Protein backbone atom coordinates (compact mmCIF):
# COMPACT_ATOMS: atom_id res chain seq x y z
CA UNK A 1 0.00 0.00 0.00
CA UNK A 2 2.95 2.41 0.34
CA UNK A 3 3.33 2.47 -3.47
CA UNK A 4 0.79 4.21 -5.70
CA UNK A 5 -0.75 2.10 -8.50
CA UNK A 6 1.33 3.36 -11.45
CA UNK A 7 4.50 2.45 -9.55
CA UNK A 8 3.42 -1.16 -9.02
CA UNK A 9 4.51 -3.81 -11.54
CA UNK A 10 2.81 -7.21 -11.39
CA UNK A 11 4.00 -10.32 -13.25
CA UNK A 12 2.70 -13.87 -13.55
CA UNK A 13 6.25 -15.22 -13.62
CA UNK A 14 9.65 -13.92 -12.65
CA UNK A 15 11.19 -11.67 -15.34
CA UNK A 16 7.98 -11.99 -17.37
CA UNK A 17 6.03 -9.15 -18.99
CA UNK A 18 4.20 -6.72 -16.73
CA UNK A 19 0.44 -7.08 -16.61
CA UNK A 20 -1.55 -4.23 -18.10
CA UNK A 21 -3.66 -2.10 -15.77
CA UNK A 22 -6.82 -3.12 -17.61
CA UNK A 23 -6.41 -6.84 -16.89
CA UNK A 24 -8.77 -8.41 -14.35
CA UNK A 25 -7.03 -10.74 -11.91
CA UNK A 26 -9.99 -13.11 -11.99
CA UNK A 27 -9.50 -13.64 -15.74
CA UNK A 28 -5.94 -14.85 -15.07
CA UNK A 29 -6.83 -17.40 -12.37
CA UNK A 30 -6.99 -20.92 -13.77
CA UNK A 31 -7.40 -22.30 -10.24
CA UNK A 32 -8.24 -21.07 -6.77
CA UNK A 33 -4.62 -20.03 -6.23
CA UNK A 34 -2.63 -17.56 -8.33
CA UNK A 35 0.85 -16.23 -7.69
CA UNK A 36 1.76 -12.66 -8.69
CA UNK A 37 5.27 -11.23 -8.54
CA UNK A 38 5.58 -7.64 -7.41
CA UNK A 39 8.16 -5.12 -8.69
CA UNK A 40 8.65 -1.53 -7.63
CA UNK A 41 8.85 0.34 -10.96
CA UNK A 42 10.28 3.44 -9.30
CA UNK A 43 9.20 7.06 -9.54
CA UNK A 44 6.74 7.52 -12.43
CA UNK A 45 5.81 10.48 -14.64
CA UNK A 46 2.89 10.93 -17.02
CA UNK A 47 3.48 10.64 -20.75
CA UNK A 48 2.33 14.22 -21.34
CA UNK A 49 4.88 15.51 -18.81
CA UNK A 50 7.50 13.24 -20.38
CA UNK A 51 7.10 14.63 -23.90
CA UNK A 52 6.58 18.26 -22.88
CA UNK A 53 9.81 18.19 -20.88
CA UNK A 54 11.73 16.34 -23.57
CA UNK A 55 10.69 18.73 -26.37
CA UNK A 56 10.71 22.05 -24.51
CA UNK A 57 14.41 21.70 -23.71
CA UNK A 58 15.68 21.60 -27.33
CA UNK A 59 13.45 24.54 -28.26
CA UNK A 60 14.87 26.79 -25.54
CA UNK A 61 18.46 25.52 -25.74
CA UNK A 62 18.70 26.20 -29.47
CA UNK A 63 17.43 29.76 -29.01
CA UNK A 64 20.10 30.41 -26.36
CA UNK A 65 22.80 29.52 -28.89
CA UNK A 66 21.02 31.43 -31.66
CA UNK A 67 21.19 34.74 -29.78
CA UNK A 68 24.93 34.07 -29.25
CA UNK A 69 25.29 34.57 -25.53
CA UNK A 70 28.58 36.12 -24.45
CA UNK A 71 29.23 33.10 -22.21
CA UNK A 72 29.20 30.82 -25.28
CA UNK A 73 30.81 32.75 -28.14
CA UNK A 74 33.38 35.51 -28.38
CA UNK A 75 31.41 38.73 -28.80
CA UNK A 76 34.02 40.48 -30.95
CA UNK A 77 34.05 37.56 -33.36
CA UNK A 78 30.25 37.38 -33.31
CA UNK A 79 29.87 41.03 -34.32
CA UNK A 80 32.57 40.80 -36.98
CA UNK A 81 31.34 37.72 -38.83
CA UNK A 82 28.25 37.93 -41.04
CA UNK A 83 25.45 35.43 -40.40
CA UNK A 84 24.56 33.45 -43.48
CA UNK A 85 20.78 33.27 -44.18
CA UNK A 86 20.86 29.50 -43.64
CA UNK A 87 21.59 30.13 -39.95
CA UNK A 88 18.28 31.97 -39.55
CA UNK A 89 16.47 29.37 -41.67
CA UNK A 90 17.90 26.55 -39.55
CA UNK A 91 16.66 28.25 -36.39
CA UNK A 92 13.18 28.60 -37.88
CA UNK A 93 13.07 24.95 -38.98
CA UNK A 94 14.42 23.62 -35.69
CA UNK A 95 11.91 25.64 -33.67
CA UNK A 96 9.09 24.63 -36.01
CA UNK A 97 9.94 20.96 -35.51
CA UNK A 98 9.75 21.07 -31.72
CA UNK A 99 6.80 23.46 -31.57
CA UNK A 100 4.92 20.96 -33.73
CA UNK A 101 5.85 18.18 -31.31
CA UNK A 102 4.68 20.23 -28.34
CA UNK A 103 1.35 21.18 -29.92
CA UNK A 104 0.70 17.59 -30.99
CA UNK A 105 1.46 16.41 -27.46
CA UNK A 106 -1.15 18.80 -26.11
CA UNK A 107 -3.86 18.60 -28.77
CA UNK A 108 -3.37 15.50 -30.97
CA UNK A 109 -1.90 12.58 -29.06
CA UNK A 110 -3.98 10.87 -26.39
CA UNK A 111 -2.01 9.04 -23.71
CA UNK A 112 -4.92 7.73 -21.59
CA UNK A 113 -3.19 8.57 -18.32
CA UNK A 114 -0.26 6.18 -18.87
CA UNK A 115 3.01 6.49 -16.99
CA UNK A 116 6.68 5.76 -17.56
CA UNK A 117 9.65 5.56 -15.15
CA UNK A 118 11.31 8.88 -14.33
CA UNK A 119 14.69 7.46 -15.38
CA UNK A 120 13.37 7.12 -18.96
CA UNK A 121 12.55 10.83 -19.04
CA UNK A 122 16.02 11.67 -17.72
CA UNK A 123 17.66 9.54 -20.44
CA UNK A 124 15.44 11.04 -23.14
CA UNK A 125 16.17 14.59 -22.02
CA UNK A 126 19.91 13.91 -21.84
CA UNK A 127 19.83 12.62 -25.43
CA UNK A 128 17.74 15.40 -26.98
CA UNK A 129 19.10 18.27 -24.91
CA UNK A 130 22.71 17.15 -25.32
CA UNK A 131 22.51 16.75 -29.08
CA UNK A 132 20.66 20.06 -29.42
CA UNK A 133 23.50 21.84 -27.61
CA UNK A 134 26.06 20.23 -29.93
CA UNK A 135 24.03 20.99 -33.05
CA UNK A 136 23.18 24.57 -32.08
CA UNK A 137 26.76 25.37 -31.09
CA UNK A 138 28.08 24.54 -34.57
CA UNK A 139 25.30 26.05 -36.66
CA UNK A 140 25.28 29.36 -34.75
CA UNK A 141 29.05 29.61 -34.40
CA UNK A 142 30.55 32.82 -35.86
CA UNK A 143 32.86 30.70 -38.04
CA UNK A 144 30.08 28.53 -39.45
CA UNK A 145 30.41 28.07 -43.22
CA UNK A 146 27.36 27.62 -45.48
CA UNK A 147 26.69 24.42 -47.49
CA UNK A 148 28.91 23.61 -50.46
CA UNK A 149 26.27 24.07 -53.16
CA UNK A 150 24.94 27.28 -51.72
CA UNK A 151 21.41 28.57 -52.16
CA UNK A 152 20.22 25.66 -54.32
CA UNK A 153 21.19 23.03 -51.71
CA UNK A 154 19.60 25.03 -48.90
CA UNK A 155 16.37 25.66 -50.81
CA UNK A 156 15.76 22.06 -51.85
CA UNK A 157 16.60 20.73 -48.38
CA UNK A 158 14.37 23.31 -46.68
CA UNK A 159 11.47 22.41 -48.99
CA UNK A 160 11.95 18.71 -48.24
CA UNK A 161 12.09 19.49 -44.51
CA UNK A 162 8.80 21.41 -44.59
CA UNK A 163 7.12 18.65 -46.59
CA UNK A 164 8.26 16.02 -44.08
CA UNK A 165 7.04 18.15 -41.19
CA UNK A 166 3.64 18.56 -42.82
CA UNK A 167 3.49 14.85 -43.62
CA UNK A 168 4.39 13.89 -40.06
CA UNK A 169 1.63 16.10 -38.69
CA UNK A 170 -1.08 14.75 -41.00
CA UNK A 171 -0.06 11.16 -40.27
CA UNK A 172 -0.22 11.78 -36.52
CA UNK A 173 -3.67 13.32 -36.90
CA UNK A 174 -4.82 10.32 -38.96
CA UNK A 175 -3.46 7.88 -36.37
CA UNK A 176 -5.06 9.79 -33.51
CA UNK A 177 -8.40 9.76 -35.31
CA UNK A 178 -8.03 6.03 -35.99
CA UNK A 179 -7.22 5.20 -32.37
CA UNK A 180 -10.04 7.24 -30.85
CA UNK A 181 -12.83 7.03 -33.38
CA UNK A 182 -14.19 3.84 -31.86
CA UNK A 183 -13.43 1.82 -35.00
CA UNK A 184 -10.20 -0.19 -34.84
CA UNK A 185 -11.16 -2.94 -37.25
CA UNK A 186 -8.91 -1.83 -40.10
CA UNK A 187 -5.54 -0.21 -40.64
CA UNK A 188 -5.55 3.56 -41.36
CA UNK A 189 -6.07 4.11 -45.07
CA UNK A 190 -4.94 7.03 -47.25
CA UNK A 191 -7.34 9.93 -47.74
CA UNK A 192 -7.53 12.73 -50.29
CA UNK A 193 -4.57 14.30 -48.46
CA UNK A 194 -1.41 13.40 -50.50
CA UNK A 195 0.68 13.27 -47.33
CA UNK A 196 -1.30 10.23 -46.15
CA UNK A 197 -0.65 8.26 -49.36
CA UNK A 198 2.51 6.90 -47.74
CA UNK A 199 0.19 4.52 -45.87
CA UNK A 200 0.09 2.55 -49.14
CA UNK A 201 3.78 1.68 -48.85
CA UNK A 202 4.73 1.60 -45.17
CA UNK A 203 3.00 0.82 -41.89
CA UNK A 204 4.78 3.58 -39.90
CA UNK A 205 4.87 6.66 -42.19
CA UNK A 206 5.21 9.01 -39.20
CA UNK A 207 8.68 7.56 -38.59
CA UNK A 208 9.48 7.85 -42.29
CA UNK A 209 8.65 11.56 -42.24
CA UNK A 210 10.54 12.09 -38.96
CA UNK A 211 13.69 10.58 -40.43
CA UNK A 212 13.15 12.60 -43.61
CA UNK A 213 13.04 15.82 -41.60
CA UNK A 214 16.40 15.19 -39.96
CA UNK A 215 18.08 14.04 -43.16
CA UNK A 216 16.81 17.21 -44.87
CA UNK A 217 18.06 19.32 -41.95
CA UNK A 218 21.46 17.64 -42.29
CA UNK A 219 21.67 18.51 -45.99
CA UNK A 220 20.44 22.04 -45.36
CA UNK A 221 23.01 22.87 -42.66
CA UNK A 222 25.80 20.48 -43.77
CA UNK A 223 27.15 19.95 -40.25
CA UNK A 224 28.55 16.78 -38.69
CA UNK A 225 26.55 16.96 -35.41
CA UNK A 226 23.25 17.00 -37.30
CA UNK A 227 24.42 14.09 -39.45
CA UNK A 228 25.31 12.02 -36.38
CA UNK A 229 21.95 12.83 -34.78
CA UNK A 230 20.09 11.94 -38.00
CA UNK A 231 21.96 8.63 -38.20
CA UNK A 232 21.00 7.73 -34.63
CA UNK A 233 17.40 8.73 -35.30
CA UNK A 234 17.30 6.41 -38.32
CA UNK A 235 18.43 3.53 -36.11
CA UNK A 236 15.98 4.34 -33.31
CA UNK A 237 13.03 4.93 -35.62
CA UNK A 238 13.73 1.70 -37.50
CA UNK A 239 13.67 -0.27 -34.25
CA UNK A 240 10.37 1.34 -33.21
CA UNK A 241 8.96 0.78 -36.70
CA UNK A 242 9.85 -2.94 -36.63
CA UNK A 243 8.19 -3.34 -33.25
CA UNK A 244 5.01 -1.58 -34.37
CA UNK A 245 4.99 -3.41 -37.69
CA UNK A 246 4.89 -6.76 -35.88
CA UNK A 247 1.94 -5.58 -33.79
CA UNK A 248 0.14 -4.35 -36.91
CA UNK A 249 0.70 -7.72 -38.61
CA UNK A 250 -1.13 -9.42 -35.74
CA UNK A 251 -4.05 -6.98 -35.78
CA UNK A 252 -4.33 -5.99 -39.46
CA UNK A 253 -2.65 -8.82 -41.36
CA UNK A 254 -4.45 -8.51 -44.74
CA UNK A 255 -3.87 -4.75 -44.95
CA UNK A 256 -0.28 -4.66 -43.67
CA UNK A 257 1.35 -7.85 -44.99
CA UNK A 258 2.60 -6.23 -48.24
CA UNK A 259 3.86 -3.04 -46.58
CA UNK A 260 7.36 -2.20 -45.38
CA UNK A 261 7.87 -1.03 -41.82
CA UNK A 262 9.43 2.40 -42.43
CA UNK A 263 11.32 2.67 -45.74
CA UNK A 264 9.61 1.34 -48.88
CA UNK A 265 11.29 -1.65 -50.59
CA UNK A 266 14.56 -1.26 -48.63
CA UNK A 267 13.13 -1.76 -45.13
């Protein structure tokens, strides 16, 4: 009784999966006696708090580097060196990305009061906040040099970034509508919106667009830190996509069996 419900983990066998909160104990009992194993899951935080904290940090951290604080850059060098337009564009795109995430957390995604261990939030914040500091330091540095192919490279990459951001948003809206419309009998299907047509090829198009955004941002800024971050995001998103794809195959086999998980044909 000293632990609140979301901190309690119950298992039918040692090291087995944790039982969901919605499961009735009576439905698990095959006899008059049932053994449950208890685990203290540690301090918990809500999913909304988790994502708001994780995404607010990069938004604010990047802006601190963008204004070139005297504690970060040499002020004489900052005033002397001209800022290339791509620096301002990168700030806009980076802020747009995380503002979208924050607004979707508040108004699109529904988390149904779920919880996650506090240590997961700390690890997530360390990853996003740390990489944002590294990325922002290089892009906003007074000695930053623009991409090799100039305006053409920046323009095409920025257009691709905006398209991926729009696609990610429309996919998230479609998934939220699917999950809370009361009808879960079929896999989300494309609509008249062209951004949702990716459902025809992959089962996790939101991850496809997320990866596309960071690859486009890498091309637009042409910096190593962004490239490293994009590479790690490809790995993480592919793992999440494989996991979700397997769940979709169990629930929506006829609709999903010919689709890739995240990248058409290749993956």
